[in-house]
Short mmCIF file of C-alpha atoms and ligand atoms in Angstrom, two decimals:
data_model
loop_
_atom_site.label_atom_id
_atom_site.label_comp_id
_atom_site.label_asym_id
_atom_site.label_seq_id
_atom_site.Cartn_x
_atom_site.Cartn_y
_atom_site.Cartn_z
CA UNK A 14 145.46 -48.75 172.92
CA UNK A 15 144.65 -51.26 169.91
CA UNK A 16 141.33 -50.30 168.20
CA UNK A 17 139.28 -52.81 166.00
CA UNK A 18 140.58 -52.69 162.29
CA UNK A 19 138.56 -50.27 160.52
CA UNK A 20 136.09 -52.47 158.03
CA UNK A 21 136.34 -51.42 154.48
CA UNK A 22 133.77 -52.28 152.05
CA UNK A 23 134.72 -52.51 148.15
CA UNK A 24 133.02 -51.89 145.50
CA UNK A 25 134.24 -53.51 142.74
CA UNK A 26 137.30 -56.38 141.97
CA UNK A 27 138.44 -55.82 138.60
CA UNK A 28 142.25 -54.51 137.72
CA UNK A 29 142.29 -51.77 140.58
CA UNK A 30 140.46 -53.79 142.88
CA UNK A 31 141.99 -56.83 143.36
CA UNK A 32 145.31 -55.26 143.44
CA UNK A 33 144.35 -53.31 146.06
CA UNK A 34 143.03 -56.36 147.84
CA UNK A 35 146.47 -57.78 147.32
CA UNK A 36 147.89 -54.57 148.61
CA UNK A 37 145.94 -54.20 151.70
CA UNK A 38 147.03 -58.09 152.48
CA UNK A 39 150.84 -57.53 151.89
CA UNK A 40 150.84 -54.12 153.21
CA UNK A 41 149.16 -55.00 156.46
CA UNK A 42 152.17 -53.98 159.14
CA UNK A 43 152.97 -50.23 157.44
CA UNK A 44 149.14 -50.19 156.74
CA UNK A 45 148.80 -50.04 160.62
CA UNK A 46 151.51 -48.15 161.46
CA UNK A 47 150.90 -45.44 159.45
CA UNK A 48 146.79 -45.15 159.54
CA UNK A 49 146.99 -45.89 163.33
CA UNK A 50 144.71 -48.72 163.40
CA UNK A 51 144.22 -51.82 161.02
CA UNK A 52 141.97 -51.91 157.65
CA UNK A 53 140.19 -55.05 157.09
CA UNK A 54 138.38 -55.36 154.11
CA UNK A 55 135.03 -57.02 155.24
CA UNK A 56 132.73 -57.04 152.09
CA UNK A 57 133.45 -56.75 148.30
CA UNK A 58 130.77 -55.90 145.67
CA UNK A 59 131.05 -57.47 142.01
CA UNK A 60 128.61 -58.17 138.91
CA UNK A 61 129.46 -61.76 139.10
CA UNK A 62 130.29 -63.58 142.35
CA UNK A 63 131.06 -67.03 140.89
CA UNK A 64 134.76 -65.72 138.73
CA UNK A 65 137.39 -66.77 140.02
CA UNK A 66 139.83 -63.91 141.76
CA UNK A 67 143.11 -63.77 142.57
CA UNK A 68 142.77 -62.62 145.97
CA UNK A 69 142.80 -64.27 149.40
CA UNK A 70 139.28 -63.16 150.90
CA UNK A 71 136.79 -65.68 151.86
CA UNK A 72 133.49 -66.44 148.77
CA UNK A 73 131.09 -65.68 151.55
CA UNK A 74 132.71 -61.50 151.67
CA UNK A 75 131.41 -61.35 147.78
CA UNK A 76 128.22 -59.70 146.80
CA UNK A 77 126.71 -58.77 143.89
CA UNK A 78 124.33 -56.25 145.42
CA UNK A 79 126.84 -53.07 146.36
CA UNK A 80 124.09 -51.18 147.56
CA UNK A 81 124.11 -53.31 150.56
CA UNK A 82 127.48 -52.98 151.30
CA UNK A 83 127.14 -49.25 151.85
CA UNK A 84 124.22 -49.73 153.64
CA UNK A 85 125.80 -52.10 156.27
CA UNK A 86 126.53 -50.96 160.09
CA UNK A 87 129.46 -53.24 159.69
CA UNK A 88 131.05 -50.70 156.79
CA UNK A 89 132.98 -47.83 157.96
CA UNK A 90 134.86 -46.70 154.51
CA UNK A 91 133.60 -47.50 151.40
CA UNK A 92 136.09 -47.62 148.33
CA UNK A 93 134.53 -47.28 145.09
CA UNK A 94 136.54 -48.57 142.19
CA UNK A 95 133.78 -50.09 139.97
CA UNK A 96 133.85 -47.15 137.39
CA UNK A 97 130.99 -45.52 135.51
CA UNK A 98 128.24 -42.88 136.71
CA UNK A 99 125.23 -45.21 137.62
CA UNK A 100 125.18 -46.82 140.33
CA UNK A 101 128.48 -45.26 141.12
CA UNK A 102 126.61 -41.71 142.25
CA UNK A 103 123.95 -43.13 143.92
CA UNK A 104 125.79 -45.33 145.98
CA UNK A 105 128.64 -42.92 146.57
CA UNK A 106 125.92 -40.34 147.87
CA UNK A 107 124.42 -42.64 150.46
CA UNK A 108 127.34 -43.63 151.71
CA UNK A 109 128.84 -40.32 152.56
CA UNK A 110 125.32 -38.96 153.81
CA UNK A 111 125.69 -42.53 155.73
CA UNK A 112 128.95 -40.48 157.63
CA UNK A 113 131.41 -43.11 155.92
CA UNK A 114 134.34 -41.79 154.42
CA UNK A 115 134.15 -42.86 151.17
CA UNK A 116 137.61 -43.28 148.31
CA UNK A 117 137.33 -43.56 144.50
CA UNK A 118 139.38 -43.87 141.16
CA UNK A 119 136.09 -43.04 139.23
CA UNK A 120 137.29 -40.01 136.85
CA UNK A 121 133.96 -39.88 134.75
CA UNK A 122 131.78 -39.85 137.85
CA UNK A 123 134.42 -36.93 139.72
CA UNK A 124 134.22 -34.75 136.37
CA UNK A 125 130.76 -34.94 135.74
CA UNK A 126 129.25 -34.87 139.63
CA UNK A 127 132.59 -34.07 141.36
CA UNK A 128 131.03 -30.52 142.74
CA UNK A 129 127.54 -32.16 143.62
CA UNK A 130 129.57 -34.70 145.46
CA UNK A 131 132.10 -32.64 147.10
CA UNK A 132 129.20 -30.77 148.65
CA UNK A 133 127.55 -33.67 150.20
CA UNK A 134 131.00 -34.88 151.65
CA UNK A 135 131.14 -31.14 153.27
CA UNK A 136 127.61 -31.55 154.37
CA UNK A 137 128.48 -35.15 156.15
CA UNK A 138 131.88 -33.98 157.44
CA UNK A 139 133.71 -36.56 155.73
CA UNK A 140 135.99 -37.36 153.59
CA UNK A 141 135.95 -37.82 149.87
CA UNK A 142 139.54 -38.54 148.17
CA UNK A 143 139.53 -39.58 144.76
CA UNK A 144 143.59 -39.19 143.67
CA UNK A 145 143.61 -42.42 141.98
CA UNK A 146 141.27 -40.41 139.20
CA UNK A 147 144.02 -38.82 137.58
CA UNK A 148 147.37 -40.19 136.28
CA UNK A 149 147.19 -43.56 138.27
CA UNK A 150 149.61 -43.70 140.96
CA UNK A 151 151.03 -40.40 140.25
CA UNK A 152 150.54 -38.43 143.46
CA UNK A 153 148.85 -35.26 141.65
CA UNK A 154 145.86 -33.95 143.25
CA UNK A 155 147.11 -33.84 147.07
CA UNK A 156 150.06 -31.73 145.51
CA UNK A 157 148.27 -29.73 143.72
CA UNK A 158 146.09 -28.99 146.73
CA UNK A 159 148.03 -29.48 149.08
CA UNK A 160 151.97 -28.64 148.80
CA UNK A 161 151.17 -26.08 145.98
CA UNK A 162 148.14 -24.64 147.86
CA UNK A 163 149.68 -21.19 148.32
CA UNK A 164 150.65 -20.70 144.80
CA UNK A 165 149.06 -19.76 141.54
CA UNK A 166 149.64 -22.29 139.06
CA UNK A 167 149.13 -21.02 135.52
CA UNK A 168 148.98 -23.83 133.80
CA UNK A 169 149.24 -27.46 133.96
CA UNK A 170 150.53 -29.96 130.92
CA UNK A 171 149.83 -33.41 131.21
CA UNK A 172 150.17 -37.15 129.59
CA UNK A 173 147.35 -38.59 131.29
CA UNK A 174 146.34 -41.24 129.22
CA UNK A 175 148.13 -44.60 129.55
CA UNK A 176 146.60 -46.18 127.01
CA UNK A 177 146.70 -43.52 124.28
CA UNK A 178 150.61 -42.98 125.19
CA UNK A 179 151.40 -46.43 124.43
CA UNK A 180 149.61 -47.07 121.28
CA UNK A 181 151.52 -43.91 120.04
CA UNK A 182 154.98 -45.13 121.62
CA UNK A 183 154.50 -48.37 120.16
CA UNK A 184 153.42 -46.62 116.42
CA UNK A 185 156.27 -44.62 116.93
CA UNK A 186 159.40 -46.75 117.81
CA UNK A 187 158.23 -50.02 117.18
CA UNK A 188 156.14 -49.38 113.60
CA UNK A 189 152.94 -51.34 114.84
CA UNK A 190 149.56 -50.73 113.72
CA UNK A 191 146.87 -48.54 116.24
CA UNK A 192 144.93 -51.79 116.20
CA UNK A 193 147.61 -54.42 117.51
CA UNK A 194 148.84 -51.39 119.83
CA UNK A 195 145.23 -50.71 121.10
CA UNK A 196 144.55 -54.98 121.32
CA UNK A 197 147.68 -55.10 123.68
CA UNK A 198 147.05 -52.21 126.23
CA UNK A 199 143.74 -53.92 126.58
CA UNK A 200 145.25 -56.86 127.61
CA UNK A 201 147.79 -54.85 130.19
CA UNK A 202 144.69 -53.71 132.12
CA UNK A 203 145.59 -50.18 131.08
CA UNK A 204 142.60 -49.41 128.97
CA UNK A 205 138.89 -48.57 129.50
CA UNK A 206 136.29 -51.36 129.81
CA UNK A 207 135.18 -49.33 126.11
CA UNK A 208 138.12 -48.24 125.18
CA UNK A 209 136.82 -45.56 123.25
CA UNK A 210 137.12 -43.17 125.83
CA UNK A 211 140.48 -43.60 125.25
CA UNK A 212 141.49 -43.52 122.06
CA UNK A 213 138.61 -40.68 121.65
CA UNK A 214 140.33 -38.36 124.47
CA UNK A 215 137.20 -38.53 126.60
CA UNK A 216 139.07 -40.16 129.41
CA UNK A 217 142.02 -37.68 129.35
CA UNK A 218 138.92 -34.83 128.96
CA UNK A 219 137.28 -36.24 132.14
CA UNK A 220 141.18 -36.14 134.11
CA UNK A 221 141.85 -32.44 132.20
CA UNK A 222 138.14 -31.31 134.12
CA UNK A 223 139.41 -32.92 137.49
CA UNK A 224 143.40 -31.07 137.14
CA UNK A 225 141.83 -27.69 136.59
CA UNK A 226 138.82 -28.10 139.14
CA UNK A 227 141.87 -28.90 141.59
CA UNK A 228 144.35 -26.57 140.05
CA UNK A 229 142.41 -23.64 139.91
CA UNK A 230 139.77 -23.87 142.48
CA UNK A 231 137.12 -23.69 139.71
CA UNK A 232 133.98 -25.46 138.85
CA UNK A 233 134.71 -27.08 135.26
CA UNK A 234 132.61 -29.29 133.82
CA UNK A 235 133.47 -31.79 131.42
CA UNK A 236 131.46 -30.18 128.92
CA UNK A 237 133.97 -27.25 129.17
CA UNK A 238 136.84 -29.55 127.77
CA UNK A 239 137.28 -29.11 124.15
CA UNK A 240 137.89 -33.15 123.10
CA UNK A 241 140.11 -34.59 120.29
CA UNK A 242 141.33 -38.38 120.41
CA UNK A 243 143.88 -40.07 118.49
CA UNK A 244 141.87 -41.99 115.82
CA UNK A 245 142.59 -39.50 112.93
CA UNK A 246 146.27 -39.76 113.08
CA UNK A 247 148.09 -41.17 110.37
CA UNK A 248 151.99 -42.93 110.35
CA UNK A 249 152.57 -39.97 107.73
CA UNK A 250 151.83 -37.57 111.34
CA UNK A 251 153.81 -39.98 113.13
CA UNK A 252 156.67 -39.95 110.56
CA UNK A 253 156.38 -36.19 109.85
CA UNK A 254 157.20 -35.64 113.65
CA UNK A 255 159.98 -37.79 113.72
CA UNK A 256 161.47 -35.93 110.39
CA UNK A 257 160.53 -32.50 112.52
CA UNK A 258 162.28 -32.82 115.59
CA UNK A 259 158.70 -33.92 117.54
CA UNK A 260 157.22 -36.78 119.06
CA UNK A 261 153.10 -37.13 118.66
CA UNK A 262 151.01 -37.15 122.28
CA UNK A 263 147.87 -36.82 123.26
CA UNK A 264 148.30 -33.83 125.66
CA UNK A 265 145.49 -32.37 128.29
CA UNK A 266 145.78 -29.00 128.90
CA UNK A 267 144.36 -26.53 131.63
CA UNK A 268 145.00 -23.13 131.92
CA UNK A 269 144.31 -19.85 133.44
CA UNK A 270 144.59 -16.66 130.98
CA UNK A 271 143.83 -13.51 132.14
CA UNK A 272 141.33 -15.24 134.61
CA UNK A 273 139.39 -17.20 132.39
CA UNK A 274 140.02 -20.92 132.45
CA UNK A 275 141.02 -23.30 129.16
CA UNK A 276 140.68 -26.67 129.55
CA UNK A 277 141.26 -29.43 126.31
CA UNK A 278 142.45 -32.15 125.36
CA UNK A 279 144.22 -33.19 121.63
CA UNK A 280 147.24 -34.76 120.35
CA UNK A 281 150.08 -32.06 120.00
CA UNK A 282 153.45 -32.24 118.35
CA UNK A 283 155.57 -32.20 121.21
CA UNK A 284 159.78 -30.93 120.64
CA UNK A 285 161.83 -33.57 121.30
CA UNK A 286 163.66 -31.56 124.24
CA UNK A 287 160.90 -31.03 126.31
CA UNK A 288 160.19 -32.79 129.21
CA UNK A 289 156.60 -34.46 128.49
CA UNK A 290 158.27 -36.10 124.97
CA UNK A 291 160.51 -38.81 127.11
CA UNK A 292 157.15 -39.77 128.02
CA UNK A 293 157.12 -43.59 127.17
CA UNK A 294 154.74 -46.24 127.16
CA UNK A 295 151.88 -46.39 129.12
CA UNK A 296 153.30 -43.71 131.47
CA UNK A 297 152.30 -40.30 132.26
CA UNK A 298 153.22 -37.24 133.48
CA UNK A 299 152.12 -34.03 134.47
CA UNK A 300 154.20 -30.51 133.83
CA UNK A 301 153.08 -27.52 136.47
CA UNK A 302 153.87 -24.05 135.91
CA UNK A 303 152.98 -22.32 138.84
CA UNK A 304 154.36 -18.52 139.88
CA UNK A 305 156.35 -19.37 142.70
CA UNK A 306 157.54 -23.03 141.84
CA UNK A 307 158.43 -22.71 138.66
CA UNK A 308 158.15 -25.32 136.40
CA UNK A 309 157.86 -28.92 137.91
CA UNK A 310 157.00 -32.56 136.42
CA UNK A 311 155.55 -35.63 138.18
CA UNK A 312 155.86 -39.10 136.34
CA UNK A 313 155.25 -42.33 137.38
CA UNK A 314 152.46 -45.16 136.19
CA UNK A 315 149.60 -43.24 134.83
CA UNK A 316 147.69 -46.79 134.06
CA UNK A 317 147.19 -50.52 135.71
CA UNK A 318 146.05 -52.09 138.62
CA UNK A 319 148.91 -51.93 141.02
CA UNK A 320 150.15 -48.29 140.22
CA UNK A 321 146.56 -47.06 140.73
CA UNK A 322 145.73 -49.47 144.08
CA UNK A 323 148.87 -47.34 145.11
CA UNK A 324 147.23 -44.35 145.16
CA UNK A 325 143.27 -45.59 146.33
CA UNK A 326 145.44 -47.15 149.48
CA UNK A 327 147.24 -43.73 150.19
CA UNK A 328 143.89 -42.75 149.75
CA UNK A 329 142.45 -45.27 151.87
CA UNK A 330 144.76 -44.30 154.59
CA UNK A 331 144.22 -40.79 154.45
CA UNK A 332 141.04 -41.63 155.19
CA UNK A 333 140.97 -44.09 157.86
CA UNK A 334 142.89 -42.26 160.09
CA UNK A 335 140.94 -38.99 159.63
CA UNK A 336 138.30 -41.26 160.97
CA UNK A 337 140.20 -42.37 163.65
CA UNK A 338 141.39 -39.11 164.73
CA UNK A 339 138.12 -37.49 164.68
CA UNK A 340 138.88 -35.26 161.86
CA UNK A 341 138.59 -34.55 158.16
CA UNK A 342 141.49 -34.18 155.21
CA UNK A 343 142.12 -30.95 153.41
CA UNK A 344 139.18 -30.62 151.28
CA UNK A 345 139.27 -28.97 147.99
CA UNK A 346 137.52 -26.12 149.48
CA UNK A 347 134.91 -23.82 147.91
CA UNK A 348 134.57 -23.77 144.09
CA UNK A 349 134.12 -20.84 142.23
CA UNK A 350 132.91 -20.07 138.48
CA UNK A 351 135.17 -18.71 136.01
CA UNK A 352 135.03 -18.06 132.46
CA UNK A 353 136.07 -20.32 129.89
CA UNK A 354 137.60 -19.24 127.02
CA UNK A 355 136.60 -20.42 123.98
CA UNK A 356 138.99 -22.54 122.03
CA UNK A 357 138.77 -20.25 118.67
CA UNK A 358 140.19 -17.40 121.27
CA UNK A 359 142.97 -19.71 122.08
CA UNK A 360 146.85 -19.20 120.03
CA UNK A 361 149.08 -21.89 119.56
CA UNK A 362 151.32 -23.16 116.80
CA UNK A 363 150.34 -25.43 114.24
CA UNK A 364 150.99 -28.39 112.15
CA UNK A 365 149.37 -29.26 108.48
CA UNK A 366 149.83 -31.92 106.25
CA UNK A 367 148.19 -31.20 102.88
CA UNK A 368 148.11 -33.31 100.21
CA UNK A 369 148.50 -31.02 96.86
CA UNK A 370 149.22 -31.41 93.14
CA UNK A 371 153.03 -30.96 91.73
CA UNK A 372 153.06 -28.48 89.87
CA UNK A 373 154.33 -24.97 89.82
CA UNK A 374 152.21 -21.82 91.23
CA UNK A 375 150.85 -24.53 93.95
CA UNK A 376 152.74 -23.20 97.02
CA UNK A 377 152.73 -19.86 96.19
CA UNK A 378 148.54 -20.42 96.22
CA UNK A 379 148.76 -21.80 99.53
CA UNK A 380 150.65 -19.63 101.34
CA UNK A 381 148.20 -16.82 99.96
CA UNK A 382 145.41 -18.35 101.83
CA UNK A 383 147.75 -18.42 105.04
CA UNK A 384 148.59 -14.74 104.46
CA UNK A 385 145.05 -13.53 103.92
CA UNK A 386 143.82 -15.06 107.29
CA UNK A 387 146.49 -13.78 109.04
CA UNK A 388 148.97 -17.00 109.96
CA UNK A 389 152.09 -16.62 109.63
CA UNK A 390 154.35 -19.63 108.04
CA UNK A 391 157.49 -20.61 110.31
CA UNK A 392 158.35 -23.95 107.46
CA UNK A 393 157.57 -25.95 105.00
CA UNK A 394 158.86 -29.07 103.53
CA UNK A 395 158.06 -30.88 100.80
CA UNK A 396 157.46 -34.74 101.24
CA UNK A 397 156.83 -37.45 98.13
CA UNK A 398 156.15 -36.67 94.62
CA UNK A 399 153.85 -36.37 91.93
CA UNK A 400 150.99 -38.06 93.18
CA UNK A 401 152.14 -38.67 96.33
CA UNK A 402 153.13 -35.02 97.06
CA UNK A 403 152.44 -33.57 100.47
CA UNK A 404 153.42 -30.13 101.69
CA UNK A 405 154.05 -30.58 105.44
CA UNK A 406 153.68 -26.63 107.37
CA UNK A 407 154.56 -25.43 110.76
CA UNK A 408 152.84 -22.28 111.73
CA UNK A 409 154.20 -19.41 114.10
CA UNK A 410 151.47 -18.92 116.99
CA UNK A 411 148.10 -18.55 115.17
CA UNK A 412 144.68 -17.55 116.85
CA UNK A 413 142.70 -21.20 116.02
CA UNK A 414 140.02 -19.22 114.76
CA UNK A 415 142.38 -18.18 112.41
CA UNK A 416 143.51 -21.39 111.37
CA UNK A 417 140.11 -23.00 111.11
CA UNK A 418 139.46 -20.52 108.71
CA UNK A 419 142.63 -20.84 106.38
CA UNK A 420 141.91 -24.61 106.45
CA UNK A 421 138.24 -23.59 105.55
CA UNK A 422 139.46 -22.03 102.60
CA UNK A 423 142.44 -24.22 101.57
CA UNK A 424 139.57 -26.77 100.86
CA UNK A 425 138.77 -24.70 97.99
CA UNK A 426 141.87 -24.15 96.56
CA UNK A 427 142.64 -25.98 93.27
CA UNK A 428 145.25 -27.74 93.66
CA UNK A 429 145.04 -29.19 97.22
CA UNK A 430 143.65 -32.87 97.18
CA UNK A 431 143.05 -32.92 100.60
CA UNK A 432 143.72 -31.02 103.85
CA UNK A 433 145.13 -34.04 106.20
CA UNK A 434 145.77 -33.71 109.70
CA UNK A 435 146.02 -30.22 111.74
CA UNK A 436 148.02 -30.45 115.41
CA UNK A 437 148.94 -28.51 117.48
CA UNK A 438 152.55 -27.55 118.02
CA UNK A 439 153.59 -28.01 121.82
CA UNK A 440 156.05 -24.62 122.45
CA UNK A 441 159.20 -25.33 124.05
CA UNK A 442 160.02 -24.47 128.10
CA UNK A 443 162.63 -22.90 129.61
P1 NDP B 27 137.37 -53.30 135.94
O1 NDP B 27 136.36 -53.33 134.84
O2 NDP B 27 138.56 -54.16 135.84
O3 NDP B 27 136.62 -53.66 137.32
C1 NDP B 27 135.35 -53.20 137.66
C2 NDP B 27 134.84 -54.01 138.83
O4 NDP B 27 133.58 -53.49 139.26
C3 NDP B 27 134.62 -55.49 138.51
O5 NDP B 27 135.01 -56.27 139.59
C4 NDP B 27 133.11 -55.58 138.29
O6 NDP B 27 132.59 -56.85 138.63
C5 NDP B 27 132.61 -54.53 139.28
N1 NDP B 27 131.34 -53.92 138.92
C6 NDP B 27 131.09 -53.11 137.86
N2 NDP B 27 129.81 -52.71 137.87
C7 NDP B 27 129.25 -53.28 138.96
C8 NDP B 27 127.95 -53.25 139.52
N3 NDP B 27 126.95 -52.56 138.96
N4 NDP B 27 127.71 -53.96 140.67
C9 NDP B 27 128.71 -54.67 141.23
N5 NDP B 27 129.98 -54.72 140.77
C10 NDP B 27 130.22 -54.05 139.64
O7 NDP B 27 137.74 -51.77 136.13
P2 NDP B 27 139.14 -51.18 136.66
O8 NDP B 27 139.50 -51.86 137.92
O9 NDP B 27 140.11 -51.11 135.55
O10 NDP B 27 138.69 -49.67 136.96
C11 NDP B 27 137.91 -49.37 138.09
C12 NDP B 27 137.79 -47.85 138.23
O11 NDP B 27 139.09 -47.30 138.39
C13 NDP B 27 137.19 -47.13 137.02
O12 NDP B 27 136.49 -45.99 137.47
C14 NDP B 27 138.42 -46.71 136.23
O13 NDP B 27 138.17 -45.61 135.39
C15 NDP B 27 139.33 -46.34 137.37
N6 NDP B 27 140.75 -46.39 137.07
C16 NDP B 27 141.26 -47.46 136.40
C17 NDP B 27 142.61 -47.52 136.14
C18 NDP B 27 143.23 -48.65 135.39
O14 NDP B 27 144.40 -48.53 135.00
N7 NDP B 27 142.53 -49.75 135.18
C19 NDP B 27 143.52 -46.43 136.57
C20 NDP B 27 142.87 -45.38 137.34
C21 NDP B 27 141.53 -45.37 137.54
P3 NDP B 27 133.01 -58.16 137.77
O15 NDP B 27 134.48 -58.38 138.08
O16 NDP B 27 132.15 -59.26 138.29
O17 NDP B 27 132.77 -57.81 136.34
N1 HSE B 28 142.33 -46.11 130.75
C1 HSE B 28 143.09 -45.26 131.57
C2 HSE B 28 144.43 -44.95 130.89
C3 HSE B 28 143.34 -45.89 132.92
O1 HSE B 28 144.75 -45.61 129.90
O2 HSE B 28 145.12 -44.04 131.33
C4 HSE B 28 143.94 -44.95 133.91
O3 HSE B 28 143.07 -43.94 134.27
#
């Protein structure tokens, strides 16, 4: 028996939005098929109803008051892809107390209220699917909670910046400067409306928070994510990789060690034969190791309109024919605390660049101050001279307490100008 299409209200018709307008018009057929009824997409919420859109829906579905639209009888799924926390919450909250079924791509909003959310969605029976969040239209989440449910993943690797990725691609192979790199992701759609909370790691901390909420059944806050962007890296990092055998990324990172949770997010000197460093452009990827899978990567478009309407419309349909059918997706299920491990307690290689005098006696002062805090030197290299000289170390695996403190004290040491950048050293798989 045909049913009605099911009436979808939008908020919001920027990148993600339109595209998924587009997506939901071209798509109409399989759309059916596979949701078991039609979607219709009745009423659309922006800030300003007079801009011209590239979509085919009528002026009069426009509204600049979204709070109507998920008040509406005529709404049965509400799709919020207008980003930020406020309205976002509100409106999100009232429509899933409403009993609608409600979609998102909002990653600040799911790492900062995704527990006080996922509870009202329980309370309502309904669903709340928000896979577009992290890594675009990389299918991620319903993997992780779905097809890896019965394992125990230990720790999950992931590219999940777009923007960040391809400002660092484009420093790296094509020599252009963060700003001209930065200007031009803007104008892909890949970055933040502030893109700040890209290039500042806040966006990849807010998808890190989601990943190990997901991952590890745990309630992490985005406050738990220890946050480093890109901004402080230099072409000398850039370069030094290159020279190294590495390629620079800005990695997230959540992990479960000896049952305490570590979440964060930094760029990391990455080996040029593992999987995450033929990570181009403004794709991502996510490496899983879980106990019984192994190790196991998902790439695809981590940024853009299209790539992430892909995954609000698997979403979407998900959704809709939960509705239909009377029932409710797999939910993320109960949450539990866990400790998280402080990043000083954490080990991992390192990187330094330090800018020094040239002169004898110099290195043998340094490594002294590497030797008395207890890291342990696996090279060095020496790159430019006289004035120009800069010693360029990799560490063996360090405690970062540790290492804070040997950069601490290499401040003081005479003949270093200036400690440059410190990254962390990715360790090879396999
Ligand atoms: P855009 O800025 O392109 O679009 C936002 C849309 O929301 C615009 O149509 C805007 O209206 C509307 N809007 C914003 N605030 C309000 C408000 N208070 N009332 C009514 N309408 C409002 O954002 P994106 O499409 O790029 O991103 C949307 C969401 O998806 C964000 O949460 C983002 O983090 C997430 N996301 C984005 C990805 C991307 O690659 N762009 C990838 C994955 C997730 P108007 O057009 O009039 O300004
Ligand atoms: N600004 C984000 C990025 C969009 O660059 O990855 C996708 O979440």
């Amino acid at each position: 028996m045909m049913q009605d299409p099911v009436r979808v209200g939008l908020l919001g018709c920027g990148n993600v939005g339109s595209a998924l307008v587009r997506l939901v018009d071209e798509h109409a057929d399989r759309i059916t098929a596979r949701a078991g009824v039609g979607i219709e997409i009745t009423r659309v919420a922006v800030r300003d109803v007079t801009r011209h859109r590239d979509v085919k829906l009528a002026p009069d579905r426009f509204t600049d008051d979204p709070s109507a639209i998920v008040h509406d009888h005529d709404v049965d799924v509400v799709v919020e892809v207008m980003g930020g926390v406020d309205p976002s919450r509100a409106l999100i909250t009232e429509a899933l107390e409403a009993g609608k079924p409600v979609v998102t791509a909002n990653k600040e909003l799911i790492a900062r209220h995704g527990p006080e959310l996922f509870g009202v969605a329980a309370k309502a029976g309904v669903d709340l699917l928000f896979e577009a969040s992290v890594a675009g239209g990389i299918p991620l989440l319903r993997p992780l909670r779905e097809s890896l449910a019965g394992d125990r993943i230990h720790r999950v690797t992931g590219i999940v910046n777009g923007t960040t990725n391809y400002i660092l691609t484009r420093m790296a192979e094509g020599g252009a400067s963060f700003a001209d790199a930065l200007a031009d992701a803007q104008r892909l759609g890949y970055a933040e409306a502030d893109p700040t909370a890209d290039v500042e790691g806040y966006d990849a901390a807010a998808k890190a928070a989601i990943i190990a909420t997901v991952a590890f059944g745990a309630r992490v806050r985005l406050e738990d994510v220890h946050t480093e962007g890109i901004t402080g890296l230099t072409d000398d990092d850039v370069e030094s990789a290159k020279l190294l055998g590495y390629v620079v990324k800005l990695v997230a990172v959540a992990e479960e060690i000896d049952g305490d949770i570590a979440v964060r997010v930094h760029p990391a000197m990455v080996p040029l034969h593992h999987p995450l460093a033929a990570v181009r452009d403004s794709f991502n990827a996510v490496f899983i190791e879980g106990e019984a899978v192994g190790e196991l990567m998902l790439y695809g478009r981590g940024a853009g309109g299209g790539p992430s309407a892909a995954a609000v419309l698997g979403d979407l349909v998900d959704a809709v024919r939960n509705l239909v059918s009377g029932g409710k997706g797999a939910t993320i299920g109960e949450l539990v605390d866990r400790p998280v491990r402080p990043l000083h307690k954490l080990e991992s290689q390192f990187y330094l660049l330090i800018e020094v005098a040239d002169r004898p006696g110099v290195l043998a002062a340094i490594a002294g101050e590497f030797g008395r805090h207890g890291v342990s030197i696996q090279s060095m290299e020496q790159r430019g001279l006289g004035a120009g000289a800069r010693l360029i170390f990799v560490t063996h695996r360090a405690r970062e307490g540790d290492l804070a403190a040997t950069v601490e004290a290499l401040r003081s040491v005479e003949p270093v100008h200036r400690v440059g950048s410190v990254l962390r050293v990715m360790g090879d798989v396999g």
